[in-house]
Coordinates of C-alpha atoms in Angstrom, one line a residue:
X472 CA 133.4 115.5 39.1
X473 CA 131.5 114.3 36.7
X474 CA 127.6 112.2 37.2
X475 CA 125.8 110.1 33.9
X476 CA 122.2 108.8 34.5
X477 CA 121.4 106.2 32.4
X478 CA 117.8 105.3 31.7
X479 CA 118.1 102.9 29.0
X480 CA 115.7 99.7 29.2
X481 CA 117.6 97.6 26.2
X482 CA 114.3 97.4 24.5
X483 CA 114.7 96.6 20.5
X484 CA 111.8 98.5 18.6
X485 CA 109.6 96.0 16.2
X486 CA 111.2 96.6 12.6
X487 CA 108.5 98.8 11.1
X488 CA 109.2 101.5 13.7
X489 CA 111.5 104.6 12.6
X490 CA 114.0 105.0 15.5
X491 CA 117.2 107.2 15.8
X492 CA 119.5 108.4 18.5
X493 CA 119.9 112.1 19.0
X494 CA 122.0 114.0 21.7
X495 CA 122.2 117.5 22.9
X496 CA 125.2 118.9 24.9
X497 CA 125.4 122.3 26.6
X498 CA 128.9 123.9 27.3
X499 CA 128.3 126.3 30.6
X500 CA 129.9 128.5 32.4
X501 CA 130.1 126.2 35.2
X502 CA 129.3 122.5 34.4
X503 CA 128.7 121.2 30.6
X504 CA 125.8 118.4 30.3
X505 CA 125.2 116.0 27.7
X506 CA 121.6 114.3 27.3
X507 CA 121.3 111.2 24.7
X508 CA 117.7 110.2 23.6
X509 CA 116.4 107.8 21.5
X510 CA 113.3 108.9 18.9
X511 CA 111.1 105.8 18.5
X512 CA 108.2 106.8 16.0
X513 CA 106.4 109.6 18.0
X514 CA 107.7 109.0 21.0
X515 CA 111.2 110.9 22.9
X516 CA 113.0 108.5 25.5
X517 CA 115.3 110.1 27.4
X518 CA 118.0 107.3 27.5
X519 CA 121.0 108.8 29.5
X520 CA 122.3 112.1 30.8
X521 CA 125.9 113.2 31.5
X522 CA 127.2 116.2 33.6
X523 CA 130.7 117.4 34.4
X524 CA 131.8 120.6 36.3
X525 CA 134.3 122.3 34.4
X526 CA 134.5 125.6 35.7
X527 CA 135.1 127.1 32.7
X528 CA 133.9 130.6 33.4
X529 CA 136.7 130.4 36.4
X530 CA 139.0 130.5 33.8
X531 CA 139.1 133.5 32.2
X532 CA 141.7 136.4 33.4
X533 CA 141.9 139.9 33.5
X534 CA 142.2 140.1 29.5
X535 CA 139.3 137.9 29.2
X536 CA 141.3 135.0 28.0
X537 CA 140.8 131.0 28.9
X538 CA 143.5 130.0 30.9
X539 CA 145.2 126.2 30.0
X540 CA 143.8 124.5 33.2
X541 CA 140.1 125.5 32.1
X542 CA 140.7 124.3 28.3
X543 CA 142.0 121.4 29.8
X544 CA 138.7 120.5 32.0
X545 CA 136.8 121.4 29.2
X546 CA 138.7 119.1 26.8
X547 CA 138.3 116.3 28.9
X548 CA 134.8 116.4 29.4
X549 CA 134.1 116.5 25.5
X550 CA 137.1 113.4 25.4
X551 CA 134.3 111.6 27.8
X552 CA 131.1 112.8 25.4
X553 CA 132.4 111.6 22.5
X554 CA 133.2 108.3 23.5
X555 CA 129.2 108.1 24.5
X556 CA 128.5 109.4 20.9
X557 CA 130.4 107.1 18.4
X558 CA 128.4 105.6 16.2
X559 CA 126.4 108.9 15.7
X560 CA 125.1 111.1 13.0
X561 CA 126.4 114.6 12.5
X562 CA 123.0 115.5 11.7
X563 CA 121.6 114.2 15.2
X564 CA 123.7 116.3 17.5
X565 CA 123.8 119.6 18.8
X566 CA 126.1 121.7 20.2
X567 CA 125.5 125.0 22.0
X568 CA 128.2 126.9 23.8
X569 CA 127.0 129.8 26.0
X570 CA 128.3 132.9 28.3
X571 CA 131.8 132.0 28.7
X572 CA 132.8 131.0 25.3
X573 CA 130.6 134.2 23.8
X574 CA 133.0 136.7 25.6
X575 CA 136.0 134.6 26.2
X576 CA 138.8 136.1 23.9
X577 CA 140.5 133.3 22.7
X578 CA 137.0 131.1 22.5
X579 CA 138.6 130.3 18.7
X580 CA 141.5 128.7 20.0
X581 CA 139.2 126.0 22.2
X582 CA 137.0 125.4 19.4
X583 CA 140.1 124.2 17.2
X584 CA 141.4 122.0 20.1
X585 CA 137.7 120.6 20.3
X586 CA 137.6 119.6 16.9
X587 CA 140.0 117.4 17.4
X588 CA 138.4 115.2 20.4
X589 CA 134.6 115.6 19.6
X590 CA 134.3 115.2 15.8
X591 CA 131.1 117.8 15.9
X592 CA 130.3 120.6 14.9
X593 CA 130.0 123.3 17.9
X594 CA 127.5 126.7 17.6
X595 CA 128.4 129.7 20.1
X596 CA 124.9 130.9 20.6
X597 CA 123.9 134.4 21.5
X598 CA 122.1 135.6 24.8
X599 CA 118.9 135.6 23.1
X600 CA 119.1 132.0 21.5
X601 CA 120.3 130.8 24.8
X602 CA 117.2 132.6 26.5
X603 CA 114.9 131.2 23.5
X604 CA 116.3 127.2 23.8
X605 CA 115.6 127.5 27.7
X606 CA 112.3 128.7 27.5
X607 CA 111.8 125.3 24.7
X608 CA 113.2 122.8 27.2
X609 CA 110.8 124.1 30.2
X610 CA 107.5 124.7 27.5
X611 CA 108.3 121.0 26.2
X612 CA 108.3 119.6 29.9
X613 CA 106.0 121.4 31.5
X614 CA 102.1 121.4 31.8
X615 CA 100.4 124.2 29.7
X616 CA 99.7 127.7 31.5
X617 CA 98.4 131.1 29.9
X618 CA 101.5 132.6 30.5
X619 CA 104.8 131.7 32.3
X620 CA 107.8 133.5 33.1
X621 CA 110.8 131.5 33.1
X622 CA 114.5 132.4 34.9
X623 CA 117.6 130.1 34.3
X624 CA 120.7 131.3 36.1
X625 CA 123.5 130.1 34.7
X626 CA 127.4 130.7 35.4
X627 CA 128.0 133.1 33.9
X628 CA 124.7 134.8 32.7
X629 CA 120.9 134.8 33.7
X630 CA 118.2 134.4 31.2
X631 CA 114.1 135.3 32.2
X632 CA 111.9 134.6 29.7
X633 CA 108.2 135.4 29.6
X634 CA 106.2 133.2 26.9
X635 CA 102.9 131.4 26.0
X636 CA 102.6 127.9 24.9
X637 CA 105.7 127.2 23.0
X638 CA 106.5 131.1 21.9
X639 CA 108.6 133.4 23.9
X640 CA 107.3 137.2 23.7
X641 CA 109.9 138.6 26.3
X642 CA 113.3 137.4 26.4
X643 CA 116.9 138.5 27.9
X644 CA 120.0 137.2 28.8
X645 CA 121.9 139.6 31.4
X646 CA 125.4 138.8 32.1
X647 CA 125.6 138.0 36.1
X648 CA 126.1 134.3 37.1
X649 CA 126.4 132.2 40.2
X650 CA 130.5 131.8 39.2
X651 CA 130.7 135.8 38.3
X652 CA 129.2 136.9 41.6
X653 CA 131.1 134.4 43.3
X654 CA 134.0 135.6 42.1
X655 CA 132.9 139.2 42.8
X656 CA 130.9 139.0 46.1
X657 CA 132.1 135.8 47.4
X658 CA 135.9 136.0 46.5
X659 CA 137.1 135.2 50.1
X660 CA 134.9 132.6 50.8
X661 CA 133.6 134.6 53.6
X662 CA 129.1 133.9 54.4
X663 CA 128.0 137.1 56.0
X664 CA 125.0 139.5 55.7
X665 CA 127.1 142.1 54.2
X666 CA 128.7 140.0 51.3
X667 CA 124.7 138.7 50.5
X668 CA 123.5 142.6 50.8
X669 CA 125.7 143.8 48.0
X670 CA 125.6 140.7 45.7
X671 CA 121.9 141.4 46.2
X672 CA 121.7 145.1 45.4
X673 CA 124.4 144.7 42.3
X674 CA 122.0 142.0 40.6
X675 CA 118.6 144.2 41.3
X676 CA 120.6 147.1 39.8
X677 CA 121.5 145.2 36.7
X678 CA 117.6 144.2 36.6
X679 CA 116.7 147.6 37.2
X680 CA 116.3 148.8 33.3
X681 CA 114.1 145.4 32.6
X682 CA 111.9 145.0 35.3
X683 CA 109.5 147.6 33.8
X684 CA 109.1 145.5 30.7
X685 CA 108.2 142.2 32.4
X686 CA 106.1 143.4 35.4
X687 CA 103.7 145.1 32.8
X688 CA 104.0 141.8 30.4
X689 CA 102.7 139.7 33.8
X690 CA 102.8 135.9 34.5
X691 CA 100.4 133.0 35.6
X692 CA 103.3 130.3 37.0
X693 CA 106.9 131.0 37.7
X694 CA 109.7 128.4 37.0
X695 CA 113.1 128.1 37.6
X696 CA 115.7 125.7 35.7
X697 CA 119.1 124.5 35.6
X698 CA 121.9 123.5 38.2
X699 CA 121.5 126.7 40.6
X700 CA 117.8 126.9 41.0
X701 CA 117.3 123.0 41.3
X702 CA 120.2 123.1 44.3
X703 CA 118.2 125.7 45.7
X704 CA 114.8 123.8 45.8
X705 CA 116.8 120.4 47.3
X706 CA 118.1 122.6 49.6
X707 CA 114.8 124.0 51.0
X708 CA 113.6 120.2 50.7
X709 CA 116.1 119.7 53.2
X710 CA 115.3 122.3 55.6
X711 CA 112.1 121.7 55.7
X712 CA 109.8 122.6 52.9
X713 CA 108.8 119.3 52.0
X714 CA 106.5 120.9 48.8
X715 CA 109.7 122.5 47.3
X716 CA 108.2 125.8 46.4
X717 CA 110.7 129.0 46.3
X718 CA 109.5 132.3 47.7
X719 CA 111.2 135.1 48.8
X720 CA 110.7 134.8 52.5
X721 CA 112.3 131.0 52.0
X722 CA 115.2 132.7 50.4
X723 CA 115.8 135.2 53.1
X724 CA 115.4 131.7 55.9
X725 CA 118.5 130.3 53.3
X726 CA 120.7 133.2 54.1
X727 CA 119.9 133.2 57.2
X728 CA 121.2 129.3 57.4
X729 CA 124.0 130.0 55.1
X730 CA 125.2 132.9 57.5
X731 CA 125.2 130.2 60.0
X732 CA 128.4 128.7 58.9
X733 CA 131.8 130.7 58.5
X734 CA 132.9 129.9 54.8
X735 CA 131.5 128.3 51.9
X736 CA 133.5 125.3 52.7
X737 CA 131.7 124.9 56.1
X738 CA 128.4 124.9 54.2
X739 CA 126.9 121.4 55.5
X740 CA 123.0 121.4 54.0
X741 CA 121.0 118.6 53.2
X742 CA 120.2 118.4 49.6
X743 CA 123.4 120.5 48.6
X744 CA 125.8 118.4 46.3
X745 CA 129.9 119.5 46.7
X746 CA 130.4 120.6 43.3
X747 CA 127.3 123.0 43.8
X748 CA 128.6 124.3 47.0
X749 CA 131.5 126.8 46.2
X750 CA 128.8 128.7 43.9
X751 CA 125.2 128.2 45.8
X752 CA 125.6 131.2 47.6
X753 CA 125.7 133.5 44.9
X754 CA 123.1 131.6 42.9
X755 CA 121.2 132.2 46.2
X756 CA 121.6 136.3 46.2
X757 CA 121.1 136.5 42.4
X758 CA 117.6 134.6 42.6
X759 CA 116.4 136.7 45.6
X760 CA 117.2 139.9 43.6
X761 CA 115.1 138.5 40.7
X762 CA 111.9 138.1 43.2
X763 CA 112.5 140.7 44.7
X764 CA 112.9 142.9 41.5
X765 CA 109.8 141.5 39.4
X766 CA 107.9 140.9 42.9
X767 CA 107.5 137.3 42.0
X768 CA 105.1 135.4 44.9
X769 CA 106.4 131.8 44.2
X770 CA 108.1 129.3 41.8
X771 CA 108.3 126.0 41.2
X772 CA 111.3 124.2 39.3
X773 CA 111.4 122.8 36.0
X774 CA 113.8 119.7 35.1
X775 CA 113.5 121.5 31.4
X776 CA 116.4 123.8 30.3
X777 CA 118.3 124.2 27.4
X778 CA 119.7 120.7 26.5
X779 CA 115.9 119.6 26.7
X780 CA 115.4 123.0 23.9
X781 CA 118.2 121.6 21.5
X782 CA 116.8 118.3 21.9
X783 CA 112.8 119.0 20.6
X784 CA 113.9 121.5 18.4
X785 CA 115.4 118.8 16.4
X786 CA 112.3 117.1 16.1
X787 CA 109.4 119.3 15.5
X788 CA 106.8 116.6 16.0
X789 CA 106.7 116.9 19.3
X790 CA 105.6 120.3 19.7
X791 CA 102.1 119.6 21.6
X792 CA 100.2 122.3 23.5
X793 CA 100.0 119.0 26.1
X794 CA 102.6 116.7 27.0
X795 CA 100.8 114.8 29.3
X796 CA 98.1 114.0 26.7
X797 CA 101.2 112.9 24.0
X798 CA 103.1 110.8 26.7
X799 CA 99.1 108.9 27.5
X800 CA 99.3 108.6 23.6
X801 CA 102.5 107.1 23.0
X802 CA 101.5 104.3 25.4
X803 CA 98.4 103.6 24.8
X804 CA 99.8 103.3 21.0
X805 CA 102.6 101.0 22.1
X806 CA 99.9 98.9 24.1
X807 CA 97.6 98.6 21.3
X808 CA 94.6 100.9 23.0
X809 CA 91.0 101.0 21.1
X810 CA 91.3 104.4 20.6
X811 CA 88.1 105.3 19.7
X812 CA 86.9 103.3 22.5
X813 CA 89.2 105.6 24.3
X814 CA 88.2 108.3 23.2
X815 CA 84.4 107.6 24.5
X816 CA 85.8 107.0 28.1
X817 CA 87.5 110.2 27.9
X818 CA 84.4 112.0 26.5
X819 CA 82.0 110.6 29.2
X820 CA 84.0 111.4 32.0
X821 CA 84.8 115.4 30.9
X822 CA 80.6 115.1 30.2
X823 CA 80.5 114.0 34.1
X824 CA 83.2 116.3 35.4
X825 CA 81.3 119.1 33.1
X826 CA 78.0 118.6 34.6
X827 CA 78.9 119.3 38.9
X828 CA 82.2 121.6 37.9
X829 CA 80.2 124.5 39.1
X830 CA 78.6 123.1 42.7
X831 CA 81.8 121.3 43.2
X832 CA 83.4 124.8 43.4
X833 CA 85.9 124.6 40.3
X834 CA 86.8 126.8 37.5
X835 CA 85.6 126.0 33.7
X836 CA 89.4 126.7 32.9
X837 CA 90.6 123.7 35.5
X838 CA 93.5 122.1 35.2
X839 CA 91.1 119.1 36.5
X840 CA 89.4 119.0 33.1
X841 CA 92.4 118.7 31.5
X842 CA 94.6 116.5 34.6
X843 CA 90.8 113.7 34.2
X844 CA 91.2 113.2 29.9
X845 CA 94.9 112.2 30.6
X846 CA 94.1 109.9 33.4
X847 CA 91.2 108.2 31.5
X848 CA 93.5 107.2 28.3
X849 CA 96.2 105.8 30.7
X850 CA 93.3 104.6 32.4
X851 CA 92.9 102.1 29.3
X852 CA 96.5 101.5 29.1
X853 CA 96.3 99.7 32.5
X854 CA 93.6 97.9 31.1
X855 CA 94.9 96.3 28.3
X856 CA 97.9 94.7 30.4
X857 CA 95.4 93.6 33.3
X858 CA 92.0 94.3 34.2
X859 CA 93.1 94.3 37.5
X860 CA 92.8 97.9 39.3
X861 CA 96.2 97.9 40.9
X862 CA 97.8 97.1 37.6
X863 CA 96.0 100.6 36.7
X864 CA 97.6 102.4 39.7
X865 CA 101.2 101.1 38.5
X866 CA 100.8 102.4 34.7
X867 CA 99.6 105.8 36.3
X868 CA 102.6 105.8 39.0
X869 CA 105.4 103.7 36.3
X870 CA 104.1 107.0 33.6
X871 CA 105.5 110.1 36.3
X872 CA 109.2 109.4 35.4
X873 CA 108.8 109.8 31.8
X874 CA 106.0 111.8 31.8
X875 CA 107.9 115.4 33.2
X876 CA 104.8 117.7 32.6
X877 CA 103.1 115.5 35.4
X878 CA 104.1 118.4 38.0
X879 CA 103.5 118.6 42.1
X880 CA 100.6 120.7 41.5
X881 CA 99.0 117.3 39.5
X882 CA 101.1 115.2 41.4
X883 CA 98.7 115.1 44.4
X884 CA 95.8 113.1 43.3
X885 CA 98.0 109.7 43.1
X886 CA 97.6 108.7 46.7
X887 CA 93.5 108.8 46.9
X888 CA 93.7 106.9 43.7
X889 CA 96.0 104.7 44.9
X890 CA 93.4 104.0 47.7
X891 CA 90.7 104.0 46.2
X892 CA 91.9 101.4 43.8
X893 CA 93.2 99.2 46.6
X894 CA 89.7 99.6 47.9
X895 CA 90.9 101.3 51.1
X896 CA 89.1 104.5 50.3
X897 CA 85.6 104.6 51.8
X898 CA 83.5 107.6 53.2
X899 CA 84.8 107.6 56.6
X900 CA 88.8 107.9 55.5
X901 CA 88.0 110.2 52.5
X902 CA 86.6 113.0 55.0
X903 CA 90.3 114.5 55.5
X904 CA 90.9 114.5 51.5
X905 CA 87.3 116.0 50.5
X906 CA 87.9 118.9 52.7
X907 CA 90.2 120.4 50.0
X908 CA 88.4 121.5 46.9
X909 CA 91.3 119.9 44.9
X910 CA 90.3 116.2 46.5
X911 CA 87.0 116.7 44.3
X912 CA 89.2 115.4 41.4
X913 CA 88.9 112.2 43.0
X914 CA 85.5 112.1 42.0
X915 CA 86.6 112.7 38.8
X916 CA 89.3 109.8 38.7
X917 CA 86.5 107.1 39.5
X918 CA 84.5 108.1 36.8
X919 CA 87.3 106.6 34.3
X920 CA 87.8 103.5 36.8
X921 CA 83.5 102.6 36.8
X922 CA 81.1 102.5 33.8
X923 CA 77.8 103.4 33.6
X924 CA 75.7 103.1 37.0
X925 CA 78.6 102.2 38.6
X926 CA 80.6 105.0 37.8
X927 CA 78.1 107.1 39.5
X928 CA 77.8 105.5 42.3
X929 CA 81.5 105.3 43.2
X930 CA 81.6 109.2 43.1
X931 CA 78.2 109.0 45.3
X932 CA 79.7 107.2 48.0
X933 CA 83.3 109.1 47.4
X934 CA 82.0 112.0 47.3
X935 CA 79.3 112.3 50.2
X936 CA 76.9 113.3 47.0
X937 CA 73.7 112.6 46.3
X938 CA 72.9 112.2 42.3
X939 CA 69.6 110.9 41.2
X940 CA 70.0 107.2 39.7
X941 CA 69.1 108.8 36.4
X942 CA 71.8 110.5 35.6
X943 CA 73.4 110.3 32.2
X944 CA 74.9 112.2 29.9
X945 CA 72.4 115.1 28.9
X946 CA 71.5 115.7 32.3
X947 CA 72.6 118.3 34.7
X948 CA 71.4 117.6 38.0
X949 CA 72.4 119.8 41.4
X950 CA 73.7 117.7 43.8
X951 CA 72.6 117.6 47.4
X952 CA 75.1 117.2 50.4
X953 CA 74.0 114.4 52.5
X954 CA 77.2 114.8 54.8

């Protein structure tokens, strides 16, 4: 079965804009995915993405040899790619093949047939590179952190990376997948306790000789990317857990469910796609070894992976220590922003924010400081189209899609701003939101929608505060609750 997305908004870029179409495709173990994106200036647009489940990994027999069937799949799907890619230069797309084609035996005799229906060129990568692309796709998509451990289970091997900004300083690729241990553990199609208890204990035993190394490294935010740790966060959507955090007690409430029905093809769970179902249970047992193993507390998924790696690697402009702050850019480039005056905005309101962090309760290191500067430049993105304040809310909401680094942890703030642009927000109905410390972003937010006196005095009334009318930048005035 095979899905394509296709994002592309048929808009022609004026002629003294440098465009070109680039395209990344990753050959699994399980599905192989093809996304196509168009570089305009300094901007990436995603423009479609393609995925096929080839079972590839399924394949191989007891002399670790591709059966005809699994070329087959795997010749059709690059038949479909490279109709998408006519018309494209060598140059501008990558190929990485990874676990199955590394130890497959007669991995030389697809590559010849591929030659002849996808006319490019086609790189076996090594665990490590493979490890090193992932941890690229999620640092290129995701919000900056001190430090971040990464895990990407794949079909046929499992890659955890521990890195800081765009560098990787740990890195592994061990060879257990969600279609090896389904094959192994899950052979009969049989859920029970006892089939989860020794796919479970095989993959901690594996982890056993690395979990030393990363425990001692440490981590500020888990992630999770690719196929089997997305299905697993839909799933526990479904169930329930609206926020779509994993932890290990959420796991062991999955198996629990997935005991519940008598083979894999009973499985009926909301969220859980049919080409993900003869393989999510194993993916399921692999990732609870891996929290259980490195004692991980909680992680959150990243739509980043390798395909997203290949793809910025290409172009080495993009590497930014923010992506939020380049997507506000691009925009407010394409929309003809005063910069400078842009820059004043965002300068006043971090001066604001700067000057109540402490009594408001927040770190200096908040991801609020850095969460306000990106909403004041889109701020004036909204502006230039319509001085209207719900034409600001649509550029902030219309930006999340292409803007992947905007996470659920920033992700909250859009409903009081939403509000209080609408003008529905008033002290009364702001009581439930200020009784989170994170709601005093909201404060924050208004200083890039007011100037001036006004500014203050829309946090004032948001905020239940009581600033002297004086304030202004050089001041630092304590705040006095007044409700």
């Amino acid at each position: 079965m095979s899905q394509t997305t296709d994002t592309n908004t048929k808009e022609q870029p004026t002629n003294d804009v440098i465009t070109k179409d680039v395209a990344a495709i990753d050959l699994g173990s399980n599905s192989f995915h093809m996304v196509v994106a168009k570089v305009v200036d300094q901007d990436l647009q995603l423009v479609s993405r393609h995925k096929q489940r080839v079972r590839l990994a399924s394949g191989l027999d007891e002399h670790g040899n591709l059966d005809d069937a699994a070329m087959e799949r795997g010749l059709e799907c690059l038949a479909m790619f490279a109709e998408r890619l006519q018309g494209f230069e060598v140059d501008n797309v990558r190929i990485a093949a990874t676990h199955t084609l590394r130890i497959a035996a007669n991995a030389h005799v697809f590559l010849q047939k591929a030659r002849d229906v996808l006319p490019f060129p086609i790189e076996i990568i090594p665990g490590e590179e493979e490890a090193r692309l992932i941890y690229a796709g999620v640092a290129h998509t995701q919000t900056e952190s001190n430090s971040k451990l990464v895990v990407d289970i794949g079909g046929g091997s499992t890659e955890l990376i521990i890195g800081k900004a765009f560098e990787p300083v740990l890195l592994n690729s061990t060879q257990m997948g969600c279609v090896s241990y389904t094959d192994k553990y899950f052979a009969n199609g049989k859920l029970s306790s006892k089939n989860f208890t020794k796919a479970i204990l095989s993959a901690r035993q594996r982890l056993e000789a690395l979990t030393p190394r990363y425990k001692k490294k440490g981590w500020e935010v888990a992630l999770g990317s690719s196929g089997t740790i997305k299905a697993i966060k839909e799933v526990l959507v479904g169930i329930g857990y609206e926020d779509g955090i994993i932890s290990n007690k959420r796991l062991y409430k999955l198996i629990d469910k997935l005991c519940e029905f008598d083979s894999i093809d009973d499985i009926s769970l909301q969220g859980l796609t049919p080409e993900r179902k003869p393989v999510f249970a194993a993916g399921v047992a692999i990732l609870t070894a891996i929290f259980e193993s490195l004692k991980i507390k909680e992680m959150h998924f990243s739509a980043g992976a390798l395909r997203e790696g290949l793809l910025y690697e290409m172009e080495e402009r993009f590497e930014r220590s923010d992506i939020r702050m380049r997507t506000a850019e691009n925009l407010a480039k394409k929309h003809f922003v005063d910069l400078e005056h842009a820059a004043r905005v965002r300068g006043q309101a971090h001066e604001f924010l700067n000057q109540v962090y402490e009594s408001l309760g927040l770190k200096k290191k908040s991801e609020l400081f850095s969460l306000l500067e990106w909403s004041a430049l889109l701020h004036e993105v909204g502006l230039s189209i319509s001085y209207q304040p719900s034409t600001v809310t649509r550029v902030i909401f219309s930006t999340i899609p292409i803007c992947p680094a905007l996470t659920a942890s920033s992700s909250w703030c859009l409903p009081p701003w939403r509000a209080f642009s609408a003008k529905h927000l008033n002290c009364r109905s702001s009581q439930s939101l200020l009784s989170s410390r994170k709601s005093t972003l909201l404060a924050s937010l208004v200083f890039c929608v007011w100037r001036s006196s006004s500014m203050v005095s829309a946090m004032r009334s948001c905020c239940h505060l009581n600033y002297p009318s004086t304030m202004r930048l050089g001041h630092s005035p304590v705040p006095k609750a007044t409700g």
